[in-house]
XYZ file of C-alpha atoms in Angstrom:
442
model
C 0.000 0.000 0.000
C 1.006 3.410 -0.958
C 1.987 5.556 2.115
C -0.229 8.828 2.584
C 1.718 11.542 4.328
C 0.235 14.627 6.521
C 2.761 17.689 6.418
C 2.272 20.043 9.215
C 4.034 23.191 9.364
C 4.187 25.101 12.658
C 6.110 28.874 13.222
C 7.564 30.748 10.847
C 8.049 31.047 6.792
C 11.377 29.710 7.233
C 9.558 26.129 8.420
C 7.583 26.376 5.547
C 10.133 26.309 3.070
C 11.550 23.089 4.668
C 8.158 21.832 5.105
C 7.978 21.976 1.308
C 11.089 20.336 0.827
C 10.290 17.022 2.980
C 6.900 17.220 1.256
C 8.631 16.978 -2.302
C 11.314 14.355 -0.762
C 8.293 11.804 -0.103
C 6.466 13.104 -2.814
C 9.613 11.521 -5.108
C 9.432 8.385 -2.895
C 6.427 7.883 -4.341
C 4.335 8.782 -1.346
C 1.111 9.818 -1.583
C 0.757 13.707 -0.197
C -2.729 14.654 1.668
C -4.726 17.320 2.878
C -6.838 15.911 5.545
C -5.083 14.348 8.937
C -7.821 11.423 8.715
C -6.367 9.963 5.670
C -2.740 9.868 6.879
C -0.956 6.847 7.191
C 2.324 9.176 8.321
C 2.219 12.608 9.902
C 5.254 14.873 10.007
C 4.801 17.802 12.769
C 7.425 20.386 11.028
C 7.805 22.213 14.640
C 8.328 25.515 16.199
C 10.752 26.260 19.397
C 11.245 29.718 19.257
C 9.287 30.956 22.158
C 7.321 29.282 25.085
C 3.991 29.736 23.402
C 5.119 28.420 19.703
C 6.609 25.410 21.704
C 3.483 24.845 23.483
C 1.530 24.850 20.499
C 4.218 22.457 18.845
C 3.474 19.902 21.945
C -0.237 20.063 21.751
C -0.180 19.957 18.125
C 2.356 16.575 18.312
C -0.400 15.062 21.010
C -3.288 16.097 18.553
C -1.980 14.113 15.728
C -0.768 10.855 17.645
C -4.612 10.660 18.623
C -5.331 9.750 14.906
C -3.118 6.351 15.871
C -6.312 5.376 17.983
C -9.192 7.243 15.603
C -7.803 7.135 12.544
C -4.875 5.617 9.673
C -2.099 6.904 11.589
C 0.751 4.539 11.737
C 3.733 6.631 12.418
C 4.078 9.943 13.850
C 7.569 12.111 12.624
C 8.239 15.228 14.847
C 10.839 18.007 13.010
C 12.312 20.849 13.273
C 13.421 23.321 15.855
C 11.939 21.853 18.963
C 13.766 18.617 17.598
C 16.867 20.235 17.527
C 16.921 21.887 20.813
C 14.793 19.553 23.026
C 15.847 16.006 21.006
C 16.227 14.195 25.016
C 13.377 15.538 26.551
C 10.760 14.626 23.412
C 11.524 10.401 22.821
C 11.829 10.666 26.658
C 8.789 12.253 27.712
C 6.369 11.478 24.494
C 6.223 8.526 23.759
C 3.706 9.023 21.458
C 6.431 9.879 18.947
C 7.798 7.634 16.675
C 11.028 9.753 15.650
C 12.732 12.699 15.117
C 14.785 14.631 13.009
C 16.527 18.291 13.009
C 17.151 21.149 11.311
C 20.421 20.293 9.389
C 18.900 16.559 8.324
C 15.471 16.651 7.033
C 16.473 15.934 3.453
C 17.224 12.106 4.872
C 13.103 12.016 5.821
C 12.777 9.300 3.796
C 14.868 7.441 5.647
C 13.750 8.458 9.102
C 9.951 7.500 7.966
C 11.513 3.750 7.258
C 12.970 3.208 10.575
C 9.848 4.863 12.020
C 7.663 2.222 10.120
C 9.723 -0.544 11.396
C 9.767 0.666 15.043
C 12.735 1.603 15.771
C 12.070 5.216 16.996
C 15.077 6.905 15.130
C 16.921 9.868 16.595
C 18.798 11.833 13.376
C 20.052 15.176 15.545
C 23.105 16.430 13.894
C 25.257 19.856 13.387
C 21.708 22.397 12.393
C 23.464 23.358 9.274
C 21.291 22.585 6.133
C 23.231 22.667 2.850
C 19.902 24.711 0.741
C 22.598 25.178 -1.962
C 21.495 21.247 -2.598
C 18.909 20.626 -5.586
C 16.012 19.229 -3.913
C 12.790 18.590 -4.590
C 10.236 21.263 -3.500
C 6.413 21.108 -3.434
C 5.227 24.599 -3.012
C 2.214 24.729 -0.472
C 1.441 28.220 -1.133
C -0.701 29.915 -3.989
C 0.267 29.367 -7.354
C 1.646 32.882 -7.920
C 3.473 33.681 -4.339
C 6.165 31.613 -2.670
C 9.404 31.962 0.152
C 13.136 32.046 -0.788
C 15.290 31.221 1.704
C 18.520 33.038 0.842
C 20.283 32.637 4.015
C 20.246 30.497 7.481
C 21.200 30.576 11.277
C 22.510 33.812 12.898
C 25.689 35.536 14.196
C 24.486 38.188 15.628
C 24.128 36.785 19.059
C 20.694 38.615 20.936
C 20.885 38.021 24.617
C 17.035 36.527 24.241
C 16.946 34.713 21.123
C 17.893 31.012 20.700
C 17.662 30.793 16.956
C 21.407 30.529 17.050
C 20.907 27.304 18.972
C 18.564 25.675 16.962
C 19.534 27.172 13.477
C 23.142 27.697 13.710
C 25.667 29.797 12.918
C 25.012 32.510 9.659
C 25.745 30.935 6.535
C 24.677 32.519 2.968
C 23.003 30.781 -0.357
C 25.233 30.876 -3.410
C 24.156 33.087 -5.766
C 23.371 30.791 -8.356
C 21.314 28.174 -6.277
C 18.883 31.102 -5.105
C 18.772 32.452 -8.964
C 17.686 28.491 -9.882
C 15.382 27.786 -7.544
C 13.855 31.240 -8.203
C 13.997 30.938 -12.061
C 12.033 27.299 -11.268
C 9.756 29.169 -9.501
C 8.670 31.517 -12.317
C 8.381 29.019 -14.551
C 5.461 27.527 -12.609
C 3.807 30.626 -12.417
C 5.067 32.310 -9.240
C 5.225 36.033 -9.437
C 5.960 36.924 -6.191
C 9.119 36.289 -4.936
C 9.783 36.947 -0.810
C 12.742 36.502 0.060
C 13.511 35.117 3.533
C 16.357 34.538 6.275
C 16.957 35.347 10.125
C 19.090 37.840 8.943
C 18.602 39.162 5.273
C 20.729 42.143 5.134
C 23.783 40.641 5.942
C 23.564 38.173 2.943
C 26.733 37.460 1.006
C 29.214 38.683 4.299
C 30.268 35.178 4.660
C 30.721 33.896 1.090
C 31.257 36.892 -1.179
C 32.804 38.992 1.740
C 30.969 41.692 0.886
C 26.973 42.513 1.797
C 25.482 41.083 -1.806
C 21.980 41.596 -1.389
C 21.320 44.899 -3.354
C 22.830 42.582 -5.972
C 20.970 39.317 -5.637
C 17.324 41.195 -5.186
C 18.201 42.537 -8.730
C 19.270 39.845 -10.324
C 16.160 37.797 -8.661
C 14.358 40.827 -10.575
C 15.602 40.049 -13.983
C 14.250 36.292 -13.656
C 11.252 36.153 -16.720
C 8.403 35.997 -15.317
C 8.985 37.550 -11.568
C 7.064 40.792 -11.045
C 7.040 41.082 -7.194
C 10.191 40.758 -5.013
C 9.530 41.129 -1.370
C 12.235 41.387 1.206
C 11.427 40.210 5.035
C 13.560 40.489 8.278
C 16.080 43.231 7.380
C 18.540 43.569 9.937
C 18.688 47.089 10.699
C 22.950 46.829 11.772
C 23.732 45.951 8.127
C 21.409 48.200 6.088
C 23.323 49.737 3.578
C 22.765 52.763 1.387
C 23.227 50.526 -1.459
C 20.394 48.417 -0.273
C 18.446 51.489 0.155
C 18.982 52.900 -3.348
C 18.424 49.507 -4.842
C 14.764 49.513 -2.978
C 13.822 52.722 -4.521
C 14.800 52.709 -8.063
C 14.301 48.758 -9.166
C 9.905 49.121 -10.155
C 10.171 45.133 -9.187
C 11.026 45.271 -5.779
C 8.291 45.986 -3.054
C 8.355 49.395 -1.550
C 7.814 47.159 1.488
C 10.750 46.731 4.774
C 10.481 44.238 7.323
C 13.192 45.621 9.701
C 12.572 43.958 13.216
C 13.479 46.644 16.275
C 12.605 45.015 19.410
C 13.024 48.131 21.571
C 13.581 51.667 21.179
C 15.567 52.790 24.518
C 19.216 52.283 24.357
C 19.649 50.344 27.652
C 16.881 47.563 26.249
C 18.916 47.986 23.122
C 21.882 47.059 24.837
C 21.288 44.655 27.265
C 19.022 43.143 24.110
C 22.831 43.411 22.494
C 21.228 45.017 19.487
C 23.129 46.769 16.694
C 22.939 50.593 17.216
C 21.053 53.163 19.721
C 17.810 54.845 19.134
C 19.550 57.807 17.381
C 20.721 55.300 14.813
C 16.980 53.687 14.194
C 15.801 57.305 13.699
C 18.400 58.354 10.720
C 18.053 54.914 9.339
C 13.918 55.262 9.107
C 14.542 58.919 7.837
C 16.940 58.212 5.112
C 14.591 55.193 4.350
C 11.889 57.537 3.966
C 13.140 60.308 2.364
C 14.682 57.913 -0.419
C 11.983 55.347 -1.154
C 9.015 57.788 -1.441
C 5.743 55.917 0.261
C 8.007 52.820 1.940
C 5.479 50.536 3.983
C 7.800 50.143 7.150
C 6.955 47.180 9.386
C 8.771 46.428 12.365
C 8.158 44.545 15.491
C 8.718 45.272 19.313
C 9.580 43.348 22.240
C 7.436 44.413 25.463
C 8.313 43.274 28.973
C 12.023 42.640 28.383
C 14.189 42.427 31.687
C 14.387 45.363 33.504
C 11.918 47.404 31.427
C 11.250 50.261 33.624
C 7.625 52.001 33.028
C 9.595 54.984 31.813
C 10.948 52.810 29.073
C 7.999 51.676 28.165
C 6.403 55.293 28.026
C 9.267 56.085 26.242
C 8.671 53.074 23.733
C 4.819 54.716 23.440
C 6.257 57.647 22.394
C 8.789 56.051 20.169
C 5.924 54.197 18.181
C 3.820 57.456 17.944
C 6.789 59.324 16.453
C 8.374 57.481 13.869
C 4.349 56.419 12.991
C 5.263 52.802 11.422
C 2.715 51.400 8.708
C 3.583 48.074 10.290
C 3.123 46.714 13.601
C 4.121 43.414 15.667
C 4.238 43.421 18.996
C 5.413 40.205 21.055
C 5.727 39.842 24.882
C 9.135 38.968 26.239
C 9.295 34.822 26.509
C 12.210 33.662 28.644
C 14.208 31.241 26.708
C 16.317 28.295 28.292
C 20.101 28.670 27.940
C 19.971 32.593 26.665
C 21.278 35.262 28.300
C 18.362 37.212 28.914
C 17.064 34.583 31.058
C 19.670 34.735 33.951
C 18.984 38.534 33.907
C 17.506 40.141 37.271
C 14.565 42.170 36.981
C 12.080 39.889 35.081
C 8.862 41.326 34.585
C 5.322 39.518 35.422
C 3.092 38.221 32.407
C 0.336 40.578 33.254
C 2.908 43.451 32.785
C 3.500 42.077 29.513
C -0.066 41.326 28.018
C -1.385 44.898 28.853
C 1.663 46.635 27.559
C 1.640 44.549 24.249
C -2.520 45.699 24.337
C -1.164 49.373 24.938
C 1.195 49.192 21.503
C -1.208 47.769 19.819
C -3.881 49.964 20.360
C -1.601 53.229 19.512
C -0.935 51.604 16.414
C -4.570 50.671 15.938
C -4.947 54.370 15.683
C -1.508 55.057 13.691
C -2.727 52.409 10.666
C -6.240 54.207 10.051
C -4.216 57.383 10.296
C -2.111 56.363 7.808
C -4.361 53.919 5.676
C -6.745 56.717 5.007
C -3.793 59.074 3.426
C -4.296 56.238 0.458
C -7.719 57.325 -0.045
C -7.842 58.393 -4.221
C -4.428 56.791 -5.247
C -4.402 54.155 -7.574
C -1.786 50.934 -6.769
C -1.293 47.694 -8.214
C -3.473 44.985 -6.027
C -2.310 41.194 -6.336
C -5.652 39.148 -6.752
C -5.838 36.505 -4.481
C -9.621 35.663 -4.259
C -13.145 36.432 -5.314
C -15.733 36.750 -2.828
C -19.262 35.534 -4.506
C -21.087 36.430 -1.745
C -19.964 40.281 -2.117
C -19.297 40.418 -5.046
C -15.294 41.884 -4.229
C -12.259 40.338 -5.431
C -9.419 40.250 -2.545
C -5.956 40.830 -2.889
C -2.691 42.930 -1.473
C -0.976 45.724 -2.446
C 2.924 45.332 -2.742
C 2.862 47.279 1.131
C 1.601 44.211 2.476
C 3.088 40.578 2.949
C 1.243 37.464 2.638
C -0.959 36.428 5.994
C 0.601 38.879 8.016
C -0.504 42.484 6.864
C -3.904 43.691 5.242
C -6.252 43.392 2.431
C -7.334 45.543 -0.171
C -11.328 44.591 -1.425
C -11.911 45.691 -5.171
C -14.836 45.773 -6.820
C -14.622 44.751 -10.740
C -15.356 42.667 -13.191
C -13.248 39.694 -14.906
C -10.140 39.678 -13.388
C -8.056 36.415 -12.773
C -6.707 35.098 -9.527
C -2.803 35.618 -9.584
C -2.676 39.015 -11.619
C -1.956 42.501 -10.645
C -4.570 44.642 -11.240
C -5.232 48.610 -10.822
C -7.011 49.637 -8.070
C -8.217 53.178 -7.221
C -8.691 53.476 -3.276
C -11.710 54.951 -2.447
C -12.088 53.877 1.516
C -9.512 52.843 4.152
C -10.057 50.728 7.831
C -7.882 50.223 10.353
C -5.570 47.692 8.125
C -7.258 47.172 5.274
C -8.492 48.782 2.226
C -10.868 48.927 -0.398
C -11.444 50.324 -3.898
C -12.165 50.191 -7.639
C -10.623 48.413 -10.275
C -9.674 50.936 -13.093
C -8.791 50.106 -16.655
């Protein structure tokens, strides 16, 4: 009997990509690939470790699916990713419901771990979390047709006293060139138009390899691929943002007047007991020479509330931070405290409650900052990706190039015969808190 095998991808874009490459790895094997849990016969949880609520939702998720051994076709249940890679001991220890693992720097051997699994041996395939993505592997995209994720670049170096990517991911280590070029030109010729482009640290792509920062470069070259019309750039390092990279954003019509540059904290002391790149000064002159050279830049960024030692002065001071510099884009994520980092032996740790209402407090000033600034849209005409028609009311939906896939807003258009997966015109005629809506023009 044909194996059928469940993919399910927990945390970040990142996962996804590898998500899609075990998925075209079994896919090869001759595996059958399906949508619904009930019909699997093998169920890979692609997890998430990076903070204590995406682990928690990796667990449940992992005791979800091994219910389907009891209800269901489920013979053998495959946990990967970064909770593998950190917590390998503590998983085939304390869930036995799992019936093996493998990390981040081996799930291109999944085919192998699945045959052990089948024959009940439990395997354990935990090895250096370096993955060599310059390999030509199979990849089954999983998202729509015309959008999908690079990954130019993996691990990081620069060493945040509350982040354990470096743990899980490794050290910083660039794509070549060419491989991301391939993989991007095999994209296009399946009909993907947008191209995002993803790594834990973006900006510094190329420092390792090329010795030099190579990004301005590769985002144009990705531009010159036939067929690519959208190139998006997420998590943007703010320490290695070069003028290059600036002037590259504003004068290529392909690229995505669109930054993804996560902050975490405006005061300096955060800043440096966060052992972030810079001081506040620094964040200011970078978002003004942003500004002032890519004319109507969507700037997202995200914060970190309740971090060690955040007095309520710096967080009034963070309030007024966000109100000032007025960014289209808004995250906001409560400090988790992460085994073996830094932070976590720090004094001064703040209570959850602290947390959740200043994370509600951000949030609600940039409630107010996003209709401020959506409704400055109102009467300009930009170029909407179609995603979807809603029957019921009558509106096609799609997103401008100022917003990434499931993370930013929507822009409704009303129209008539346009196609899923093309760019169309749209004239804005009224703005909501994130969102916006218009008419299609010829």
């Amino acid at each position: 009997m044909t194996e059928k095998v469940k993919v399910v991808t927990l945390g970040c874009e990142k996962n996804l990509v590898d998500s899609e490459i075990m998925s075209g790895l079994v896919h090869e094997r001759g595996y059958q690939l399906v949508a619904d849990k009930e019909d699997a016969t093998i169920i890979i949880v692609n997890t998430c470790g990076f903070i204590d609520a995406a682990k928690e939702e990796s667990v449940n998720t992992i005791l979800d699916m091994a219910e389907l051994k009891e209800t269901a076709n489920l013979k053998a249940l495959i946990v990967s990713g970064c909770l593998t890679q950190r917590y390998k001991k503590e998983l085939m220890n304390e869930m036995p419901e799992i019936d093996g693992i493998v990390g981040t720097g081996d799930f291109d051997k999944i085919n192998d771990i699945i045959d052990d699994a089948l024959a009940g041996k439990r395997p354990i395939l935990i090895g250096n979390p370096v993955f060599n993505y310059d390999k030509k592997l199979p990849r089954r995209v999983s998202t729509p047709r015309y959008t999908a994720y690079v990954k130019i670049a993996e691990g990081c170096d620069n060493a945040c006293t509350f982040c354990s990517i470096p743990l899980m991911r490794g050290k910083f280590r660039s794509r070549s060139m060419e491989s991301i070029l391939d993989e991007v030109a095999q994209l296009a010729s399946q009909g993907v138009k947008e191209i995002s482009l993803i790594a834990q640290d973006s900006t510094n792509y190329g420092a390792d390899i090329y010795d030099s920062y190579m990004l301005p470069t590769l985002m144009n070259r990705v531009s010159e691929v036939e067929g690519v019309e959208w190139v998006r750039l997420h998590y943007a390092y703010p320490g290695f943002f070069t003028d290059e990279l600036i002037d590259t954003i504003a004068s290529n019509p392909k690229i995505c007047k669109y930054i993804d540059m996560p902050l975490q904290h405006s005061e300096d002391s955060i800043l440096k007991r966060m052992r972030r790149p810079g001081r506040q000064r620094d964040t200011r002159e970078l978002v003004r020479r942003i500004r002032e050279r890519i004319p109507g830049v969507s700037l997202r960024t995200s914060l970190i509330v309740g971090f060690p030692g955040e007095t309520e002065q710096d967080f009034e001071n963070l309030k007024a931070f966000v109100r000032e510099v007025q960014f289209d884009r808004l995250g906001v994520f409560t400090y988790s405290k992460e085994d073996d980092t830094p932070a976590s032996r720090l004094p001064d740790q703040i209570k959850e409650s602290v947390k959740d209402y200043r994370a509600n407090v951000l949030m609600e000033i940039q409630r107010e900052i996003s209709n401020e600034r959506n409704s400055s849209k109102i009467g300009q005409v930009i170029d909407v990706l179609i995603e979807k028609y809603d029957g019921r009311n009558d509106v096609y939906v799609g997103r401008s190039q100022f917003d990434a896939p499931e993370i930013d807003g929507e822009v409704f258009a009303t129209g008539a015969g346009l196609q899923i997966g093309t760019i169309a015109k749209v004239r804005v005629t009224h703005s909501f808190e994130f969102d916006l809506s218009g008419e299609v023009v010829a």
